[in-house]
Amino acid sequence: MLLRKTRSWGNIERMCGSEPPVEGAAPRVDLAEVIRAVSSWDADGSDAVLVDRIGLLERLKSCCAAAQAVLTHALVASQTADGAARQVRPELTRRSVAAQVGWARRDSRHRGGRLVGLAGALVTEMPCMLAALRSGVTSERRAMLVVDQFACLTPSDRRRADALIAADLPTLGDVSASSRAAGIACRLDVEAVLGKVRGAVSDRHVSIRPAPDTMTRLSALLPVAQGVAVYAALRSSADTAVGTGDGRSRGQLMADDLVSRVTGQIVSGCDPYGVPRYGPTGGQADPPAGSPVDADSAAPSDPGSGVCTVEAGGSGGLQLNLIMTDRTLLGGDDEPAHLTGYGPIPAPLARALVLGHADTATRTWVRRLYTDPTTGQLIAMDSRQRLFPAGAQRFLIARDQLCRTPWCDAPIRHIDHIAPHARGGPTSLDNGQGLCAACNLSKQAPGWRNTIDPPASNNDGTINLTTPTGHTYPSHPPGPPTSPPWPDISYLETRLARIVLEFA
């Protein structure tokens, strides 16, 4: 039995190799035998061995997804040729293939259609992504998210985009992969992305579908500025209620506040069966507007290093935080901006949100951040506070963008000490990181460690997370928007830039 299992593991390892299969060659192993072997495995071995096997099986899933893409594309080609010979309408052929693929994978035809599109993009235009799937460094879902972001590009630009994102795929989670792909698409063809944005706006809608246990899922597809603003308003209101001692969870508060705002009836909770209770909200309040910052700090005084965050707020309820370079803000570059809570957005859209295309009552402030001219990482704020006050928290959230745990991609909820404060870790920006609540709690378990490489060997802020089984995973901070240095400008041009920022 042990010999058979060892041989099976060896077969799995060979299948998960990075070499693409030779066209027309026979399979190196009997897949049916592999399925039987996997289904009969026992959970034997040390914890470290179990983790290694779980990782190996994940690589196998990705390798299978790559093989499915190749086979799907071959099926599409064969079915399309057969349909043309029979003079079948192409649309019918496409629907037929989508259904066959979906059902073969025990999924819907709609899902099958998406998988057909994914296969075509991977096999014909994105060889790097296909190779990443074969080698197991990314997942099929992540590939789907990237392909969706590249869908508006021309085939030649998709090949360029594929090459640009290839090196980053092993370290990206679902949200960060989609975000990175969106940024690349903006850089390659901003007009195509804007065309996609304009087309998507017409698809805005609200939908409802059933959920388990007599619940429903209400969804709204909104333009990015509206969606982020609605969520921020609900989140801020819930945070205020939590601070006043309301017994509901943050999610319950946001849900009840949404119903109150839409229906006009104040919902203060629900009974165990979902019947709403009406009455006082327990201290919920409108979200506060942003705070202005000294305008002098917004001027581009250090050519080439300017990155600013734009906080837009006002009586219209719009609360947006944009991170962009000074050149993007002033129209000197089309480097994508980063909208906190969403990800990269095209530079023209960011400028439109800041410079008057939002609600006329909206006020705008500019906060200056700095980047290291060599690495492009955010390294300091104008304020030099060493504790974790509100300003330092905003800086760490702007720097990390999402939970720093590899592949998590959840929103930041806690500002955490990398080296624990209880063990002498300093409360400083260099020792701070943004984590979601679940990751911050899980790292408290025995055997988890966070370490930072010495500055001499690592200057990009990488954090190494070690698990109880001894596996170490690096966490790299995302890079902020960067633009080429400003050309030498006169004193008059500098003053004009200050005036534009002050009256934005």
XYZ file of C-alpha atoms in Angstrom:
504
model
C 0.000 0.000 0.000
C 2.802 2.412 0.940
C 4.672 1.652 -2.284
C 1.532 2.272 -4.351
C 0.907 5.625 -2.622
C 4.528 6.705 -3.084
C 4.343 5.839 -6.778
C 1.092 7.810 -7.055
C 2.683 10.859 -5.447
C 5.550 10.574 -7.920
C 3.071 10.471 -10.790
C 1.340 13.575 -9.422
C 4.659 15.411 -9.156
C 5.530 14.551 -12.759
C 2.111 15.714 -13.913
C 2.600 19.030 -12.136
C 5.863 19.758 -13.944
C 6.227 23.000 -15.835
C 6.991 21.354 -19.197
C 4.060 21.577 -21.621
C 2.852 18.223 -22.963
C 4.117 17.174 -26.372
C 1.363 17.499 -28.960
C 0.026 14.120 -29.949
C 2.012 12.294 -27.258
C 0.291 9.740 -25.033
C -0.398 10.763 -21.420
C 2.497 10.023 -19.100
C 0.108 8.529 -16.528
C -3.341 7.004 -16.528
C -5.599 9.805 -15.274
C -8.225 7.353 -14.102
C -5.552 5.675 -11.966
C -4.577 9.044 -10.516
C -8.219 9.779 -9.617
C -8.520 6.413 -7.889
C -5.268 6.996 -6.029
C -6.263 10.476 -4.866
C -9.636 9.267 -3.613
C -7.982 6.504 -1.565
C -5.282 8.575 0.126
C -5.196 8.582 3.896
C -4.275 11.599 6.010
C -0.983 10.111 7.137
C 2.348 11.880 7.618
C 3.478 14.894 9.629
C 1.697 18.239 9.497
C 4.415 19.610 7.231
C 3.927 16.681 4.847
C 0.166 17.253 4.851
C 0.664 20.933 3.943
C 3.037 19.951 1.140
C 0.493 17.492 -0.243
C -2.322 20.063 -0.067
C -0.129 22.467 -2.036
C 0.752 19.759 -4.540
C -2.918 18.989 -5.125
C -3.595 22.696 -5.697
C -0.885 22.705 -8.353
C -2.520 19.643 -9.867
C -5.858 21.490 -10.061
C -4.190 24.370 -11.923
C -2.395 21.966 -14.237
C -5.739 20.281 -14.976
C -7.308 23.685 -15.679
C -4.583 24.400 -18.243
C -5.179 21.024 -19.894
C -8.932 21.677 -19.909
C -8.330 25.024 -21.637
C -6.291 23.370 -24.398
C -8.902 20.636 -24.854
C -11.755 23.151 -24.785
C -10.133 25.263 -27.485
C -9.610 22.160 -29.634
C -13.267 21.217 -29.126
C -14.384 24.722 -30.153
C -12.300 24.547 -33.333
C -13.658 21.124 -34.235
C -17.283 22.026 -33.491
C -17.017 25.333 -35.350
C -15.639 23.609 -38.455
C -18.346 20.956 -38.266
C -21.051 23.610 -37.836
C -19.776 25.575 -40.817
C -19.786 22.419 -42.956
C -23.394 21.775 -41.926
C -24.269 25.463 -42.488
C -25.368 25.881 -38.879
C -25.633 29.441 -37.641
C -22.451 30.353 -35.695
C -24.495 31.545 -32.708
C -26.114 28.122 -32.369
C -22.724 26.444 -32.556
C -21.348 28.717 -29.842
C -24.292 27.947 -27.559
C -23.902 24.237 -28.204
C -20.205 24.258 -27.348
C -20.829 26.349 -24.225
C -23.425 23.851 -23.023
C -21.167 20.858 -23.712
C -18.246 22.384 -21.875
C -20.413 23.510 -18.979
C -22.076 20.149 -18.510
C -18.819 18.224 -18.924
C -17.574 20.269 -15.967
C -20.841 19.903 -14.046
C -21.652 23.577 -14.456
C -24.105 25.850 -16.238
C -24.038 26.783 -19.885
C -23.369 30.382 -18.913
C -20.307 29.240 -17.002
C -19.372 27.011 -19.924
C -19.478 30.024 -22.241
C -17.099 31.902 -19.967
C -14.763 28.912 -19.892
C -14.816 28.753 -23.698
C -13.792 32.418 -23.846
C -11.071 31.820 -21.266
C -9.698 28.886 -23.247
C -9.566 30.900 -26.464
C -7.711 33.763 -24.809
C -5.208 31.489 -23.035
C -4.361 29.285 -25.994
C -4.239 31.896 -28.757
C -3.183 35.144 -27.029
C -1.883 34.564 -23.490
C 0.828 31.886 -23.481
C 2.397 33.206 -20.256
C -0.828 32.806 -18.308
C -1.309 29.327 -19.772
C 2.228 28.393 -18.711
C 1.542 29.748 -15.212
C -1.512 27.506 -14.966
C 0.468 24.504 -16.162
C 3.153 25.085 -13.558
C 0.595 25.645 -10.797
C 1.612 29.181 -9.751
C -1.846 30.627 -10.379
C -5.433 29.374 -10.416
C -8.151 29.154 -13.039
C -10.250 31.730 -11.186
C -7.353 34.179 -11.141
C -6.786 33.603 -14.863
C -10.477 34.324 -15.496
C -10.263 37.613 -13.564
C -7.196 38.715 -15.525
C -8.725 37.783 -18.878
C -11.862 39.767 -17.997
C -9.751 42.890 -17.431
C -7.885 42.380 -20.728
C -11.050 41.692 -22.750
C -11.278 45.267 -24.065
C -7.739 45.195 -25.515
C -6.732 44.254 -29.034
C -5.142 40.806 -29.507
C -1.671 42.336 -29.825
C -2.138 44.386 -26.649
C -3.423 41.299 -24.834
C -0.166 39.526 -25.706
C 1.812 42.482 -24.330
C -0.349 42.587 -21.209
C 0.132 38.840 -20.734
C 3.901 39.280 -20.745
C 3.739 42.243 -18.341
C 1.730 40.448 -15.645
C 3.455 37.071 -15.942
C 6.218 37.663 -13.367
C 3.770 38.828 -10.690
C 1.274 35.945 -10.945
C 2.839 33.723 -8.216
C 2.319 36.429 -5.543
C -1.113 37.758 -6.521
C -4.462 36.859 -4.967
C -7.801 37.202 -6.694
C -8.399 40.886 -5.951
C -4.783 41.965 -6.463
C -4.534 40.021 -9.754
C -7.637 41.753 -11.090
C -6.345 45.095 -9.813
C -2.914 44.634 -11.406
C -4.503 43.584 -14.700
C -6.789 46.634 -14.657
C -3.783 48.908 -14.194
C -1.921 47.277 -17.089
C -4.967 47.610 -19.346
C -5.231 51.318 -18.484
C -1.589 51.869 -19.398
C -1.778 50.007 -22.711
C -5.023 51.489 -24.053
C -6.815 53.982 -21.804
C -9.406 54.752 -24.495
C -10.402 51.094 -24.754
C -10.828 50.938 -20.970
C -12.876 54.130 -20.972
C -15.044 52.675 -23.742
C -15.587 49.619 -21.567
C -16.494 51.926 -18.659
C -19.003 53.842 -20.771
C -20.588 50.614 -21.934
C -20.753 49.214 -18.390
C -22.566 52.278 -17.038
C -25.612 51.388 -19.144
C -25.687 47.969 -17.422
C -26.243 49.386 -13.915
C -29.047 47.605 -12.123
C -30.336 46.181 -8.863
C -31.047 42.451 -8.659
C -32.309 39.999 -6.076
C -31.895 36.265 -5.768
C -32.784 33.751 -3.076
C -30.321 32.748 -0.393
C -30.480 29.851 2.097
C -32.582 30.009 5.276
C -35.306 32.346 3.970
C -32.823 35.107 3.163
C -32.416 37.059 -0.067
C -29.340 38.580 -1.658
C -29.924 42.110 -2.930
C -27.214 43.262 -5.329
C -26.586 46.570 -7.039
C -24.280 47.024 -10.026
C -23.288 50.699 -9.900
C -20.676 53.023 -11.399
C -17.575 52.852 -9.238
C -17.905 56.291 -7.629
C -21.509 55.638 -6.592
C -20.843 52.114 -5.344
C -17.837 53.087 -3.229
C -19.697 56.125 -1.876
C -22.758 54.065 -0.847
C -20.615 51.435 0.876
C -18.501 54.083 2.636
C -21.617 55.871 3.913
C -23.079 52.638 5.305
C -19.735 51.634 6.807
C -19.213 55.017 8.483
C -22.722 54.985 9.921
C -22.188 51.475 11.298
C -18.836 52.450 12.857
C -20.557 55.354 14.632
C -23.264 53.051 15.992
C -20.663 50.502 17.183
C -18.899 53.306 19.038
C -22.109 54.213 20.869
C -22.616 50.671 22.143
C -25.168 49.332 19.673
C -25.408 45.588 20.174
C -25.729 44.694 16.496
C -22.760 43.553 14.444
C -21.265 45.886 11.851
C -22.799 43.862 9.030
C -26.240 43.938 10.661
C -25.977 47.686 11.167
C -25.066 48.273 7.530
C -27.922 46.060 6.317
C -30.478 47.756 8.588
C -29.209 51.210 7.622
C -29.530 50.329 3.913
C -33.175 49.337 4.410
C -33.815 52.499 6.441
C -32.329 54.802 3.807
C -34.149 53.133 0.901
C -37.583 52.668 2.479
C -37.630 55.782 4.653
C -38.599 53.697 7.695
C -36.026 53.521 10.476
C -35.144 49.857 11.072
C -33.532 49.253 14.451
C -33.095 45.498 14.060
C -34.878 42.250 13.290
C -36.378 39.505 15.401
C -34.947 35.983 15.035
C -37.288 35.329 12.090
C -36.333 38.434 10.128
C -39.329 40.601 11.017
C -38.017 44.195 11.184
C -38.185 46.278 14.334
C -38.812 49.978 13.857
C -37.626 52.724 16.140
C -34.486 54.666 17.205
C -31.302 53.684 15.411
C -29.128 53.672 18.502
C -26.902 56.563 17.646
C -26.386 56.139 13.924
C -25.370 59.352 12.237
C -24.518 60.671 8.815
C -20.906 60.009 7.834
C -18.604 62.916 8.648
C -17.046 64.885 5.846
C -13.301 64.715 5.215
C -10.789 67.016 6.853
C -8.812 69.612 4.904
C -5.037 69.609 4.810
C -2.653 72.530 4.390
C -2.636 73.256 0.657
C 1.097 74.011 0.672
C 1.780 70.326 1.201
C 0.006 69.523 -2.062
C 2.359 71.383 -4.388
C 4.762 69.241 -6.458
C 7.935 70.501 -4.788
C 10.010 67.342 -5.343
C 10.000 66.472 -9.073
C 9.401 62.822 -9.778
C 8.361 61.776 -6.272
C 4.854 63.207 -6.031
C 2.014 60.887 -5.084
C -1.100 62.398 -3.554
C -4.266 61.096 -2.003
C -7.413 63.013 -2.812
C -10.218 62.906 -0.253
C -13.485 64.102 -1.729
C -16.399 64.699 0.617
C -19.336 67.017 1.044
C -23.038 67.395 1.570
C -23.727 65.128 -1.382
C -22.466 62.164 0.677
C -19.598 61.320 -1.708
C -16.578 59.993 0.214
C -13.709 58.988 -2.087
C -10.007 58.445 -1.501
C -7.859 58.535 -4.622
C -4.123 57.873 -4.781
C -2.480 59.316 -7.866
C 0.695 60.985 -8.988
C 0.820 64.750 -9.207
C 1.352 64.457 -12.953
C -1.840 62.393 -13.287
C -3.800 64.957 -11.288
C -2.565 67.858 -13.395
C -2.932 66.081 -16.750
C 0.762 65.505 -17.417
C 0.485 61.711 -17.442
C -2.119 58.943 -17.783
C -0.748 56.697 -15.013
C -3.844 55.013 -13.496
C -5.023 56.268 -10.105
C -5.907 53.955 -7.211
C -9.377 54.347 -5.694
C -9.328 53.048 -2.130
C -11.870 50.272 -1.787
C -11.860 49.472 -5.513
C -8.462 49.493 -7.243
C -6.954 51.109 -10.368
C -9.136 53.475 -12.406
C -8.217 55.314 -15.627
C -6.489 58.669 -15.126
C -9.148 60.664 -17.050
C -11.860 59.228 -14.811
C -9.857 60.107 -11.684
C -9.339 63.682 -12.878
C -13.039 63.945 -13.688
C -13.945 62.885 -10.158
C -11.534 65.422 -8.654
C -11.749 68.424 -10.941
C -15.413 69.181 -11.074
C -17.221 66.310 -12.785
C -18.541 65.055 -9.446
C -21.360 66.733 -7.518
C -20.998 70.524 -7.532
C -21.287 70.570 -3.738
C -18.352 68.218 -3.377
C -15.249 69.658 -1.748
C -11.808 68.306 -2.452
C -8.619 68.186 -0.415
C -5.195 66.920 -1.377
C -2.854 65.074 0.970
C 0.765 64.561 -0.105
C 2.589 61.230 0.245
C 6.145 60.493 -0.849
C 7.724 57.591 -2.687
C 11.236 56.282 -2.638
C 12.728 57.442 -5.987
C 14.453 54.055 -6.393
C 11.797 51.519 -5.341
C 8.661 53.608 -5.801
C 7.345 52.496 -2.384
C 5.478 54.846 -0.065
C 7.964 55.649 2.698
C 6.667 58.577 4.786
C 3.977 61.165 5.377
C 4.339 64.891 5.852
C 3.543 64.216 9.499
C 6.437 62.462 11.275
C 4.371 60.924 14.101
C 5.744 57.575 15.237
C 2.621 56.256 17.006
C -0.415 54.880 15.227
C -2.691 57.929 15.301
C -5.279 58.499 12.583
C -2.689 59.962 10.189
C -0.360 56.977 10.507
C -3.259 54.573 10.054
C -4.281 56.350 6.847
C -0.713 56.068 5.608
C -0.494 52.324 6.295
C -3.881 51.710 4.662
C -2.778 53.719 1.605
C 0.522 51.802 1.468
C -0.839 48.258 1.928
C -4.258 48.776 0.228
C -5.427 45.260 1.213
C -4.666 42.774 3.975
C -0.931 42.007 3.858
C -1.433 38.264 4.332
C -0.489 36.614 0.989
C -3.480 35.939 -1.285
C -6.019 37.224 1.258
C -7.103 40.454 -0.504
C -9.629 41.283 2.251
C -10.138 44.940 3.276
C -7.867 46.231 6.034
C -9.583 46.328 9.412
C -6.656 46.294 11.894
C -3.315 48.126 12.012
C -0.955 45.533 13.465
C 2.585 45.398 14.846
C 4.764 43.123 12.680
C 7.058 42.423 15.637
C 4.568 42.112 18.537
C 4.462 45.039 20.920
C 4.429 42.614 23.844
C 7.860 41.349 22.717
C 9.370 44.804 22.363
C 8.273 45.623 18.832
C 8.201 49.401 18.270
C 5.006 51.265 17.377
C 6.404 52.752 14.178
C 5.505 52.894 10.509
C 8.315 50.443 9.681
C 6.814 47.952 12.146
C 3.200 48.452 11.058
C 1.037 46.535 8.620
C -2.619 46.470 7.596
C -4.498 43.224 8.214
C -8.077 42.030 8.056
C -9.617 41.028 11.374
C -9.459 37.276 10.646
C -5.754 37.297 9.699
C -4.846 39.419 12.701
C -6.581 36.947 14.990
C -5.163 33.847 13.291
C -1.556 35.042 13.657
C -1.983 34.980 17.410
C -2.026 31.170 17.358
C 1.145 29.352 18.483
C 3.789 28.840 15.832
C 2.959 31.860 13.600
C 5.717 34.425 13.042
C 6.054 37.660 11.090
C 9.550 38.915 10.306
C 11.111 41.666 8.203
C 14.348 41.078 6.330
C 17.255 43.324 7.343
C 17.304 46.646 5.417
C 20.614 45.686 3.791
C 19.013 42.674 2.106
C 15.513 43.959 1.471
C 14.418 47.549 0.997
C 10.937 47.090 -0.415
C 9.022 46.409 2.826
C 8.602 42.660 2.327
C 7.149 40.804 5.326
C 7.810 37.084 5.755
C 4.965 35.058 7.289
C 5.951 31.687 8.768
C 3.299 29.099 9.576
C 3.391 26.474 12.346
C 4.584 23.827 9.857
C 7.629 25.916 8.972
C 6.435 27.134 5.545
C 7.354 30.761 4.878
C 5.435 33.034 2.499
C 6.648 36.517 1.507
C 4.236 39.456 1.458
C 5.250 42.307 -0.839
C 3.618 45.747 -0.509
C 1.806 46.901 -3.646
C 3.478 49.700 -5.544
C 1.717 53.086 -5.668
C 1.117 54.891 -8.963
C 4.333 56.250 -10.473
C 4.953 58.738 -13.262
C 8.109 59.871 -15.051
C 9.818 62.877 -13.413
C 8.479 66.322 -14.188
C 10.590 68.323 -16.619
C 12.356 71.354 -15.213
C 9.711 74.014 -14.648
C 9.860 77.708 -13.934
C 8.790 79.453 -10.743
C 5.676 80.733 -12.552
C 4.638 77.218 -13.550
C 5.139 76.060 -9.947
C 2.849 78.812 -8.704
C 0.220 77.911 -11.299
C 0.354 74.283 -10.113
C -0.231 75.435 -6.526
C -3.228 77.519 -7.612
C -4.764 74.572 -9.506
C -4.428 72.324 -6.443
C -5.792 74.946 -4.056
C -8.914 75.515 -6.154
C -9.488 71.869 -7.196
